[in-house]
Coordinates of C-alpha atoms and ligand atoms in Angstrom, one line a residue:
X1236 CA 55.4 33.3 119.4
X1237 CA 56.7 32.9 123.2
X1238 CA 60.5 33.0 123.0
X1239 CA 60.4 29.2 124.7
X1240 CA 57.8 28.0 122.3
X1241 CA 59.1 25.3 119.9
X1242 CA 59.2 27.1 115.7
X1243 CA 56.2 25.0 113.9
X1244 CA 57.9 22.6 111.3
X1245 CA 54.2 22.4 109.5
X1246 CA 50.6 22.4 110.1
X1247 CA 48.4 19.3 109.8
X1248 CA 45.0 19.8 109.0
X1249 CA 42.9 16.2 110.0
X1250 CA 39.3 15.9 108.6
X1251 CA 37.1 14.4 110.4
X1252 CA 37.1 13.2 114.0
X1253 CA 36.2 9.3 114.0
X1254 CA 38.5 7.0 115.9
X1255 CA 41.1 7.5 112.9
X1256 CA 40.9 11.4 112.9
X1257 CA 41.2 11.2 116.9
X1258 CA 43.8 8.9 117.2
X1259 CA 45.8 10.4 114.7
X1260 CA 45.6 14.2 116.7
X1261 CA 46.3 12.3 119.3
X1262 CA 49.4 10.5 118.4
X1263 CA 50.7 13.9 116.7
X1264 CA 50.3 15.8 119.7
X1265 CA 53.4 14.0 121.2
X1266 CA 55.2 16.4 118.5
X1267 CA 55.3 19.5 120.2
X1268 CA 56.6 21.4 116.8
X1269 CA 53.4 20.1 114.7
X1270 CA 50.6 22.4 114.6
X1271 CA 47.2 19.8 114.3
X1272 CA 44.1 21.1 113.6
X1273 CA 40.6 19.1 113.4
X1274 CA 37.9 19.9 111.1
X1275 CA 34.7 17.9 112.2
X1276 CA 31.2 17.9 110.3
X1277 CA 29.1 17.3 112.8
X1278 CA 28.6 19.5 116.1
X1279 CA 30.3 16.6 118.6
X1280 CA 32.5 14.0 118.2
X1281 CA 30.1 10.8 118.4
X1282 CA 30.0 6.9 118.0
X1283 CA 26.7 4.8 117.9
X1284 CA 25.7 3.0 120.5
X1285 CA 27.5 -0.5 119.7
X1286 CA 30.5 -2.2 120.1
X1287 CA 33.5 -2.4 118.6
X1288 CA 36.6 -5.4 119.2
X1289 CA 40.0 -5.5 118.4
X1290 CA 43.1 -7.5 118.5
X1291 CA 46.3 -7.4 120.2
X1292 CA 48.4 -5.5 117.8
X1293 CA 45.7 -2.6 118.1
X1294 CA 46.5 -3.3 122.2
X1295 CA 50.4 -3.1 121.3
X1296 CA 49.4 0.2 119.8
X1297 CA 47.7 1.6 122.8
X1298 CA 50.2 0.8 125.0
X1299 CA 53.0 3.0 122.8
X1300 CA 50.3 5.6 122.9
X1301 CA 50.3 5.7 126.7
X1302 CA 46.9 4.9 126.6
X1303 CA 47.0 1.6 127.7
X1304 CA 45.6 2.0 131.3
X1305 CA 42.5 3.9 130.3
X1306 CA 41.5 1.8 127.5
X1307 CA 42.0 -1.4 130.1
X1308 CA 39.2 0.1 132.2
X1309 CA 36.7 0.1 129.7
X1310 CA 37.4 -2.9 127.8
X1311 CA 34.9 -5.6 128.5
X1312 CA 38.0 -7.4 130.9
X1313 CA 41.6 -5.6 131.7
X1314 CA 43.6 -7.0 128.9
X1315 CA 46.6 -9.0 130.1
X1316 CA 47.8 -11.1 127.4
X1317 CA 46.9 -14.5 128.4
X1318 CA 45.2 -16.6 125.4
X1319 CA 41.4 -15.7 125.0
X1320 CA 38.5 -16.4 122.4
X1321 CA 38.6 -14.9 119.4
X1322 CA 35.6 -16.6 117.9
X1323 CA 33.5 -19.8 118.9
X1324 CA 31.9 -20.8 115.4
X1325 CA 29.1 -22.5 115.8
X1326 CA 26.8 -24.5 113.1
X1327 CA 23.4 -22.8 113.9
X1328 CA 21.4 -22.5 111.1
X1329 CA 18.8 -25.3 111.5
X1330 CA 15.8 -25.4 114.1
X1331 CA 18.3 -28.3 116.7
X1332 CA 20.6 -27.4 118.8
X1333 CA 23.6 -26.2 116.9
X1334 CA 27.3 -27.8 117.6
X1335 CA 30.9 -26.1 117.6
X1336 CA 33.0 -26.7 114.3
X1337 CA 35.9 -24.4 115.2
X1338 CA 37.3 -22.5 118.4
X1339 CA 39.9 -19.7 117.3
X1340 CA 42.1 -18.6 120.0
X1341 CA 45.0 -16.6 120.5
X1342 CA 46.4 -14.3 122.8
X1343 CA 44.4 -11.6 124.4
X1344 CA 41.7 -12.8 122.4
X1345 CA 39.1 -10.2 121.1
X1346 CA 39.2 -7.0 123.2
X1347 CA 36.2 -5.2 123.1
X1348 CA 34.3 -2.4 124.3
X1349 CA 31.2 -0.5 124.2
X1350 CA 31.9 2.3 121.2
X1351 CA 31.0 5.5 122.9
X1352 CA 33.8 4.9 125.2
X1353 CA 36.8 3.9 122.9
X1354 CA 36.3 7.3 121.4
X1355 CA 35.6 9.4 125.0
X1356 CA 39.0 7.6 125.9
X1357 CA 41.1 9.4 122.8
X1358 CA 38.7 12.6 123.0
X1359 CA 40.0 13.0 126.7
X1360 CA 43.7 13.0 125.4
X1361 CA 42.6 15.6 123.0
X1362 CA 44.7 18.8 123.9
X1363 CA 42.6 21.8 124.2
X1364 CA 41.2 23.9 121.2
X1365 CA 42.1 21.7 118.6
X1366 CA 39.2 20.3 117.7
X1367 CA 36.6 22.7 115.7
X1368 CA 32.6 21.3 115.2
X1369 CA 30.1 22.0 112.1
X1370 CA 33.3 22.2 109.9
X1371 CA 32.3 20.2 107.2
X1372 CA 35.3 20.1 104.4
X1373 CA 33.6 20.9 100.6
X1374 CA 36.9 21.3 99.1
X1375 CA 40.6 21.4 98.3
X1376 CA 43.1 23.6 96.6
X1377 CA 46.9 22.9 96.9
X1378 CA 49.0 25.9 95.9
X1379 CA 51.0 26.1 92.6
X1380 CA 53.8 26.8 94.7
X1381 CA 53.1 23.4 96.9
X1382 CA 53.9 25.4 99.9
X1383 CA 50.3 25.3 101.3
X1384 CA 46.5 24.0 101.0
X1385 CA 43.5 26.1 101.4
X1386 CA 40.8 24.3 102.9
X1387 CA 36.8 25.7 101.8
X1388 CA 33.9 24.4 104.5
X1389 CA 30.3 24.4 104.1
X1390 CA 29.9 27.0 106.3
X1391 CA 32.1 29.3 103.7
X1392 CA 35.2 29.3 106.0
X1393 CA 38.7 29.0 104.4
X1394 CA 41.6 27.4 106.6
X1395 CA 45.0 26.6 105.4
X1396 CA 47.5 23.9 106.2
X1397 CA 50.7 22.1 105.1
X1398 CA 49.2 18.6 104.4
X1399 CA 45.9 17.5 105.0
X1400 CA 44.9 14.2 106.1
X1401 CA 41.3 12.7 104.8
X1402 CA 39.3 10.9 107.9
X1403 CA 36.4 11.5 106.8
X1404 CA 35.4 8.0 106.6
X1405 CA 34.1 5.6 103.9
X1406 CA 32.1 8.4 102.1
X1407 CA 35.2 10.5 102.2
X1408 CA 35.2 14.2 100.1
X1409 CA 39.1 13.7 100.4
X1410 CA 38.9 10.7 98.3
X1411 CA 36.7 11.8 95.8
X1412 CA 38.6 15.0 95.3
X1413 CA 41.9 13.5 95.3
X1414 CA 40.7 10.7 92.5
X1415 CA 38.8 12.8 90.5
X1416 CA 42.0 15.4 90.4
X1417 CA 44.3 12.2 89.1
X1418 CA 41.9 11.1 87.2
X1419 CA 41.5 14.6 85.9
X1420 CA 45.7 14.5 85.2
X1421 CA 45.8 11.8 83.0
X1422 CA 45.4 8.7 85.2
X1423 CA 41.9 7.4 84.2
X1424 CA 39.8 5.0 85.6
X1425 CA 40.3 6.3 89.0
X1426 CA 36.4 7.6 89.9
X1427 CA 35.6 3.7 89.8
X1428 CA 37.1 4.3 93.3
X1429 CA 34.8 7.2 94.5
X1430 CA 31.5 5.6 95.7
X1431 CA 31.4 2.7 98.1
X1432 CA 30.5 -0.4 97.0
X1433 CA 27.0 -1.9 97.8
X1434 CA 27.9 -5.2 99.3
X1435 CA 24.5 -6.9 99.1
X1436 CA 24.7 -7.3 103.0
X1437 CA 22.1 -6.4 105.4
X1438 CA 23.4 -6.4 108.4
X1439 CA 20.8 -5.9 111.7
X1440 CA 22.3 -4.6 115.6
X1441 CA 20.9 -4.1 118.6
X1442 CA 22.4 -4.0 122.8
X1443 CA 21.1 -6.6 125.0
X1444 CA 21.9 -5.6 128.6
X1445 CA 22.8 -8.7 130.2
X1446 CA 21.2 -9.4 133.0
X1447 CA 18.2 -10.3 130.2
X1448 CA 19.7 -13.5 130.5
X1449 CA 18.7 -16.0 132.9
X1450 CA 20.6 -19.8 133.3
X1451 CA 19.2 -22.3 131.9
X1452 CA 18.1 -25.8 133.1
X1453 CA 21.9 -26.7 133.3
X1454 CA 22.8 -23.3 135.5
X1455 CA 24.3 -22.2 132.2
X1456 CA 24.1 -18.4 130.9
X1457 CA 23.9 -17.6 127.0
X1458 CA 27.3 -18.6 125.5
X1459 CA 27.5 -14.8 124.3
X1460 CA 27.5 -13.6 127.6
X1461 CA 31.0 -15.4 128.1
X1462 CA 32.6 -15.4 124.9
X1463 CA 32.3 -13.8 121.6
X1464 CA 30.2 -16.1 119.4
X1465 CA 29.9 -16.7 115.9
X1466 CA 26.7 -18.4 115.0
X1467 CA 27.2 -19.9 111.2
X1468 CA 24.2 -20.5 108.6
X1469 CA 23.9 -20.4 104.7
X1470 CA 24.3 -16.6 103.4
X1471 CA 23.9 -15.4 107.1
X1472 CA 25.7 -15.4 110.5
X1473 CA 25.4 -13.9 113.4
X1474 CA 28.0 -12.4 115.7
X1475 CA 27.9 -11.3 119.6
X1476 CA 29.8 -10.4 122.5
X1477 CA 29.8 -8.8 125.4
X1478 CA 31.0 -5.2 126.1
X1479 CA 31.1 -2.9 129.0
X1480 CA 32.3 -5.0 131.4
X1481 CA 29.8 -7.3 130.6
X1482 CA 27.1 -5.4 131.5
X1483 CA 25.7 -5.2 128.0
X1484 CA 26.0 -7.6 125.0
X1485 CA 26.6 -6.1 121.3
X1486 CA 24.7 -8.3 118.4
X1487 CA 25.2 -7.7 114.7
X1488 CA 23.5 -10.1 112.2
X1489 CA 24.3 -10.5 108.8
X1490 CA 22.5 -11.7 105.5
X1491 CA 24.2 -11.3 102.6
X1492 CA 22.3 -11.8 98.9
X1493 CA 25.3 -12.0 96.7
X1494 CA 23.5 -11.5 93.5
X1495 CA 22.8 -7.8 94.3
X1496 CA 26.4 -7.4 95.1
X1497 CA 27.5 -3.6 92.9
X1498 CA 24.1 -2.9 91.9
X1499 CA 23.2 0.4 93.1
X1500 CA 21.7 1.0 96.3
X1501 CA 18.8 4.2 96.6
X1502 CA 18.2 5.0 100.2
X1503 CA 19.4 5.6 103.4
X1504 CA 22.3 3.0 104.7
X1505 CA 21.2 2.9 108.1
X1506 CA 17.1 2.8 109.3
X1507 CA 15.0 1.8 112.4
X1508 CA 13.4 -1.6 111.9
X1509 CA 11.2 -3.8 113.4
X1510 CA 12.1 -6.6 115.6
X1511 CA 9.7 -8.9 114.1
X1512 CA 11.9 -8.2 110.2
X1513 CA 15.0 -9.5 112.8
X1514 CA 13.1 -12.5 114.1
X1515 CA 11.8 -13.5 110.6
X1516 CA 15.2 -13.3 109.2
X1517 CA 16.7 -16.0 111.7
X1518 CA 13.3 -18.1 111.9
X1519 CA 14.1 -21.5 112.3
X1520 CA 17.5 -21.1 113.9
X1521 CA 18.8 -23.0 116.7
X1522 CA 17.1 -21.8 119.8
X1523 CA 20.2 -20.1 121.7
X1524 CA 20.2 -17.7 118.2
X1525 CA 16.5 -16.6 118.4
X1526 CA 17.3 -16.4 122.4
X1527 CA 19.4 -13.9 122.0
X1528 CA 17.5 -11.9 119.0
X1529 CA 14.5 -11.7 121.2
X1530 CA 16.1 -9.7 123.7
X1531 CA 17.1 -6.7 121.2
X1532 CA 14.6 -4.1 121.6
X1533 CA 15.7 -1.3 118.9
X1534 CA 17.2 -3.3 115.7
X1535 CA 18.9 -0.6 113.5
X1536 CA 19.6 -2.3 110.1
X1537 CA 22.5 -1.0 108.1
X1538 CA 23.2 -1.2 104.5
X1539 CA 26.8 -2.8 104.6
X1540 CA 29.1 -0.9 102.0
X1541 CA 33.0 -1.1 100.8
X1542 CA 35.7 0.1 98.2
X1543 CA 37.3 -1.0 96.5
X1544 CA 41.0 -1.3 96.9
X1545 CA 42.6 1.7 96.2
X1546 CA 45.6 2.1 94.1
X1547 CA 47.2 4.8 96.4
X1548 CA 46.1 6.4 99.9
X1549 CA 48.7 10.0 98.8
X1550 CA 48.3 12.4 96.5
X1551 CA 51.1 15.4 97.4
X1552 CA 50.3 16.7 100.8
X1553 CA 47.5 15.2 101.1
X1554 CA 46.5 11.4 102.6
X1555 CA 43.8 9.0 103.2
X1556 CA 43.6 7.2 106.6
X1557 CA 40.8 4.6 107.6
X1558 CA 37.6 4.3 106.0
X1559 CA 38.4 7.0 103.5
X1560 CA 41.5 5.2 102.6
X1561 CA 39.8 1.3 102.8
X1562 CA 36.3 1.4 103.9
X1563 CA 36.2 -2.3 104.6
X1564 CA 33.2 -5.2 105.8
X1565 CA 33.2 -6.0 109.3
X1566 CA 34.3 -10.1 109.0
X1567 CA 37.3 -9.7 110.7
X1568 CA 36.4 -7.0 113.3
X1569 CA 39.9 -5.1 111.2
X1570 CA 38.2 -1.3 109.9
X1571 CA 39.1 0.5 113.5
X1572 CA 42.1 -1.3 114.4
X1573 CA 43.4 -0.5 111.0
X1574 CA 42.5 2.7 111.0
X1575 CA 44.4 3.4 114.4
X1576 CA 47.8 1.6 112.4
X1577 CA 47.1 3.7 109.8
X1578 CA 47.1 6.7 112.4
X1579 CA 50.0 5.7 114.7
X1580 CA 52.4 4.9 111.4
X1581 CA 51.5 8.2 109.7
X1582 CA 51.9 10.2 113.4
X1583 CA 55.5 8.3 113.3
X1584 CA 56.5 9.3 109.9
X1585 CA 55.2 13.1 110.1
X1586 CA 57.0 13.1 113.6
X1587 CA 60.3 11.7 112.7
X1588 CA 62.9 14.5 113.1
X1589 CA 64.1 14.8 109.7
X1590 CA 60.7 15.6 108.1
X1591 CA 60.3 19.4 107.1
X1592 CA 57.6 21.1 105.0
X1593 CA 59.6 20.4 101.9
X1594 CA 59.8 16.7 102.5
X1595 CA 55.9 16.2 103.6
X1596 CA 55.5 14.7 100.5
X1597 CA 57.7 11.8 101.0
X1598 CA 57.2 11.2 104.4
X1599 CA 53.8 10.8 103.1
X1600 CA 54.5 7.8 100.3
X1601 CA 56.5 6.3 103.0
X1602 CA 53.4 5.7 105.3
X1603 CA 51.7 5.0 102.1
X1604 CA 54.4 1.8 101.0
X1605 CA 53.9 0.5 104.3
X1606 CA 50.3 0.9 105.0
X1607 CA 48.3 0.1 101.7
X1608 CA 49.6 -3.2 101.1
X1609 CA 48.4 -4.5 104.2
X1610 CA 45.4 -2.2 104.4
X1611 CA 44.2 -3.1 101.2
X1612 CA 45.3 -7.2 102.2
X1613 CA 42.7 -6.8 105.0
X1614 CA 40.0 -5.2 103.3
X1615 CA 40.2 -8.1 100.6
X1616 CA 40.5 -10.8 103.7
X1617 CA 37.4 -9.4 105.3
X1618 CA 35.2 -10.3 102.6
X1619 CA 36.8 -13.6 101.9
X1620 CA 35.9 -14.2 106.1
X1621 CA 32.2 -13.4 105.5
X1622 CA 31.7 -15.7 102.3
X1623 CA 33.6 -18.3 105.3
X1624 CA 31.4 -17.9 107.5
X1625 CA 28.3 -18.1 105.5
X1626 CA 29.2 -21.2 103.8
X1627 CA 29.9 -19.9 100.4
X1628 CA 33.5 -20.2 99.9
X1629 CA 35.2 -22.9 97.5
X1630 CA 34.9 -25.1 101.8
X1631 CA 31.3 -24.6 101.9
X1632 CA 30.2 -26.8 104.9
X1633 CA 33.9 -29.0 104.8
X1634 CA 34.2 -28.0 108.3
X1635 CA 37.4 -29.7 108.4
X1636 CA 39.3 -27.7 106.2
X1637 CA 36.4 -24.7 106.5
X1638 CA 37.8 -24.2 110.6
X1639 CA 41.7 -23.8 109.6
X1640 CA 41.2 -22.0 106.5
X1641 CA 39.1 -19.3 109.1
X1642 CA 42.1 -19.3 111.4
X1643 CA 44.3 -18.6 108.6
X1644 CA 42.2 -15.3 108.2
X1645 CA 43.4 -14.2 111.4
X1646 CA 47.5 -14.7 110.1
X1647 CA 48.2 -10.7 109.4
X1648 CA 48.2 -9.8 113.3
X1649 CA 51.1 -11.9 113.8
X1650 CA 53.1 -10.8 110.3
X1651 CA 54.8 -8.0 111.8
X1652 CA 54.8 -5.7 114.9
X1653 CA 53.3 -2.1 114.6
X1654 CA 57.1 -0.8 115.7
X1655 CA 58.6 -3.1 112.9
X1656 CA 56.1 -1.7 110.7
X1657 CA 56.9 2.1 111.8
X1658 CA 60.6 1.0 111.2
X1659 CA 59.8 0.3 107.6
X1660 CA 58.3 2.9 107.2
X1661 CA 61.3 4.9 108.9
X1662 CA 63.5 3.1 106.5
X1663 CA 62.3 4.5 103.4
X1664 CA 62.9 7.8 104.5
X1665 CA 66.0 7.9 105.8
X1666 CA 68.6 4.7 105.2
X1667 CA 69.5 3.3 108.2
X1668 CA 67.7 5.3 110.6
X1669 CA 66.7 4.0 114.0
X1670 CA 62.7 4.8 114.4
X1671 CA 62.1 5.7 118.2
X1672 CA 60.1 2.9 119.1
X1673 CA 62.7 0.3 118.6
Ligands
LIG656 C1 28.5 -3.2 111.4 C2 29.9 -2.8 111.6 C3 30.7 -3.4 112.6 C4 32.0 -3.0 112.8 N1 32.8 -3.6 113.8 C5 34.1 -3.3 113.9 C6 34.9 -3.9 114.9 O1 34.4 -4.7 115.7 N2 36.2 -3.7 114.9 C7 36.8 -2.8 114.1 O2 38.0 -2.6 114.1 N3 36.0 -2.2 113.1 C8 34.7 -2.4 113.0 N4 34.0 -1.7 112.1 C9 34.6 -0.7 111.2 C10 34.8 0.6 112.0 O3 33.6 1.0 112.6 C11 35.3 1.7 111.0 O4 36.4 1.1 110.3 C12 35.8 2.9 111.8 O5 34.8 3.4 112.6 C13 36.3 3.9 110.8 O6 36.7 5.1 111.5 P1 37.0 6.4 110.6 O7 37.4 7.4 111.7 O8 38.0 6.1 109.5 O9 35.6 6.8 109.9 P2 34.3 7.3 110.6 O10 34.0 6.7 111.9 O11 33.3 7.2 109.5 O12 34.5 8.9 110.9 C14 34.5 9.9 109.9 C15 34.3 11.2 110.6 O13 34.5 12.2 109.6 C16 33.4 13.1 109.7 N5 33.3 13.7 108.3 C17 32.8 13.1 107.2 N6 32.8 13.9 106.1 C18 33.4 15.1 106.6 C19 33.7 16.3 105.9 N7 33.5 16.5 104.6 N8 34.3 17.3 106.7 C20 34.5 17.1 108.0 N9 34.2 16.0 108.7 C21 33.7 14.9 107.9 C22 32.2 12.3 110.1 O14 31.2 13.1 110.7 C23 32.9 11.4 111.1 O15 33.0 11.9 112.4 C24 32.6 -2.1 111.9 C25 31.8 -1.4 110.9 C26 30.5 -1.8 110.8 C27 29.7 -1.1 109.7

């Protein structure tokens, strides 16, 4: 070790490197005395070629990251904080012209941007050599002596760290280890909480580049070209906005058959289909729907999965973040943005000066009290949203109380402020400790 080099309090070990593995080695690189490692499956750090929205207390995040600036070029307009669209929910499943039955709006609205790029923006404040490829985590082993964890890959390898934080997404090995260990030590009932959840929804997505639009009679462009849109119908909806800069809008459409909800699915979740199965789904929709579902050229169609809620996100040294930790439905646009508070608490808590090797384990519940309740809150909300929008909640088509019970949805980004949240969090480790941020 250089004699100017800071001693390594611990070494984190992140598996997987999806937005919540990347953001979290970025935000723990700020800590210049925490060694962070990440393991990665596959042989590059990749999204798919979609979009991805989220909502201002993600922003707020960004901008304690000191990311702010790069993730305001991308974004489909530079965030500033005035009040945007979060939603225009429109009526639309009937062959007329559909109407507006609720506008939700707040400030900065939905931020969004073209996948590929929110993760190139953490990847390029990745320090060097941190990241390895083709490391895909079988298993494991914490040490008798819980001073360390030994890591086995697929490939053989064996690496070793102080704690180890599960990012490997909704399928997660970290999970299924760490439940079936519990379960294993007297806590039963836990492997309930292995495999995802089949949801029943199918859920279809395409890019439209948007100069496939043209103005209609009235010199108007497609509504999605302008603001995100949320096109409502019985057991399906359809959601799109534009991304990029506006060069390209992102469509995902939804139809969910609640009766197959927890059986088992057999097959791949996510296949090539035709855009005729698209069309046919949405036949007899208003026309600005099938508009904009003509225009997708490569429909993927994905086979929508959740857990459940999960009792506890720490075992030990070892933690859940993201998917792994609350794999969630899309209805709120919530599983990234979470996934990043998730990563910026726990970066907080590991960072906070008083945490050594020995106290790893209760840093670790402390991000845990914070985190799951709301999480878990989310994950529950974002089904809730989808039966909303599809007309099967206890409103069904009530659209006077349907609109402000949808608005409510939105309620936990205004509940509390990431840094009030990292204070908590702070809190519970040391009393009456000031956290950094505030
Ligand atoms: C249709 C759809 C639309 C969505 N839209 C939005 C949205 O608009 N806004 C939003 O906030 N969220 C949205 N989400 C949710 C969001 O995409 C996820 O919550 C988020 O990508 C989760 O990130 P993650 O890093 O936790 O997991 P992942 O992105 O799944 O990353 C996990 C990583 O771990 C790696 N890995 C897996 N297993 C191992 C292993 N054993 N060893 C090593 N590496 C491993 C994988 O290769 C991968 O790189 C949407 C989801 C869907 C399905």
């Amino acid at each position: 070790m250089a004699l100017d080099a800071h001693p390594t309090r611990f070494r984190v070990a992140i598996c997987g490197g999806g937005i919540s593995g990347l953001c979290l080695a970025v935000a723990l690189s700020k800590f210049a005395d925490i060694d962070v490692q990440v393991y990665e499956a596959a042989q590059r750090f990749k999204e798919i070629g979609a979009g991805v929205m989220i909502w201002s207390r993600t922003w707020r995040i960004l901008e304690l990251m000191g990311l702010a600036d790069d993730f305001s070029k991308i974004a489909h307009a530079p965030p500033d904080g005035s009040p945007g669209v979060g939603f225009d929910y429109r009526k639309s499943d009937q062959p007329e012209e559909g109407y507006r039955f609720h506008l939700v709006e707040f400030p900065y609205g939905c931020i969004r941007f073209h996948r590929a790029q929110f993760l190139d923006a953490f990847v390029n404040h990745l320090p060097e050599g941190i990241a390895h490829f083709g490391r895909r985590l079988l298993s494991y082993t914490s040490h008798e002596d819980g001073q360390s964890i030994e890591m086995t890959f697929a490939d053989g390898s064996l690496e070793y760290c102080d704690v180890l934080i599960g990012c490997d997404g909704i399928k997660s090995m970290v999970r299924k280890q760490m439940l079936e260990r519990k379960d294993a030590d007297g806590l039963p009932g836990l492997r309930r909480f292995v495999e995802p959840v089949w949801s029943g929804i199918t859920a279809y997505r395409g890019l439209i580049s948007s100069s496939a639009f043209s103005k209609d009679s009235n010199g108007h462009l497609h509504s999605a070209t302008q603001r995100p849109m949320m096109y409502c119908g019985h057991s399906k909806h359809v959601v799109a906005y534009s991304i990029a800069q506006g060069d390209l809008v992102n469509v995902i459409t939804f139809h969910t058959e609640l009766e197959k909800e927890r059986s088992p699915f057999k097959g791949e979740w996510v296949t090539q289909c035709s855009c005729k199965e698209l069309l046919d789904c949405y036949d007899k929709w208003e026309p600005e729907v099938v508009d904009l579902l003509q225009n997708i050229e490569n429909p993927t169609k994905w086979a929508l999965h959740y857990i459940d809620p999960l009792p506890f996100y720490v075992d030990g040294c070892v933690a859940l973040v993201g998917d792994a930790a609350h794999g969630m439905l899309p209805h709120q646009g919530a599983g990234a943005g979470q996934a990043i508070e998730d990563a910026f608490l726990l970066a907080q808590v590991l960072g906070y000066e008083g945490v050594t090797k020995e106290s790893l384990p209760e840093a670790l519940r402390a991000y845990e009290s914070v985190r799951l309740p709301i999480a878990n809150e989310v994950l529950r909300g974002s089904r809730d949203s989808g039966m909303m929008y599809e007309f099967n909640s206890e409103f069904g088509q009530d659209f006077e109380q349907l609109g402000p019970a949808i608005q409510k949805q939105w309620d936990w980004i205004w509940e509390s402020s990431p840094e009030e949240d990292v204070q908590k969090a702070i809190d519970r480790l040391a009393d009456g400790a000031r956290s950094p941020l505030l």
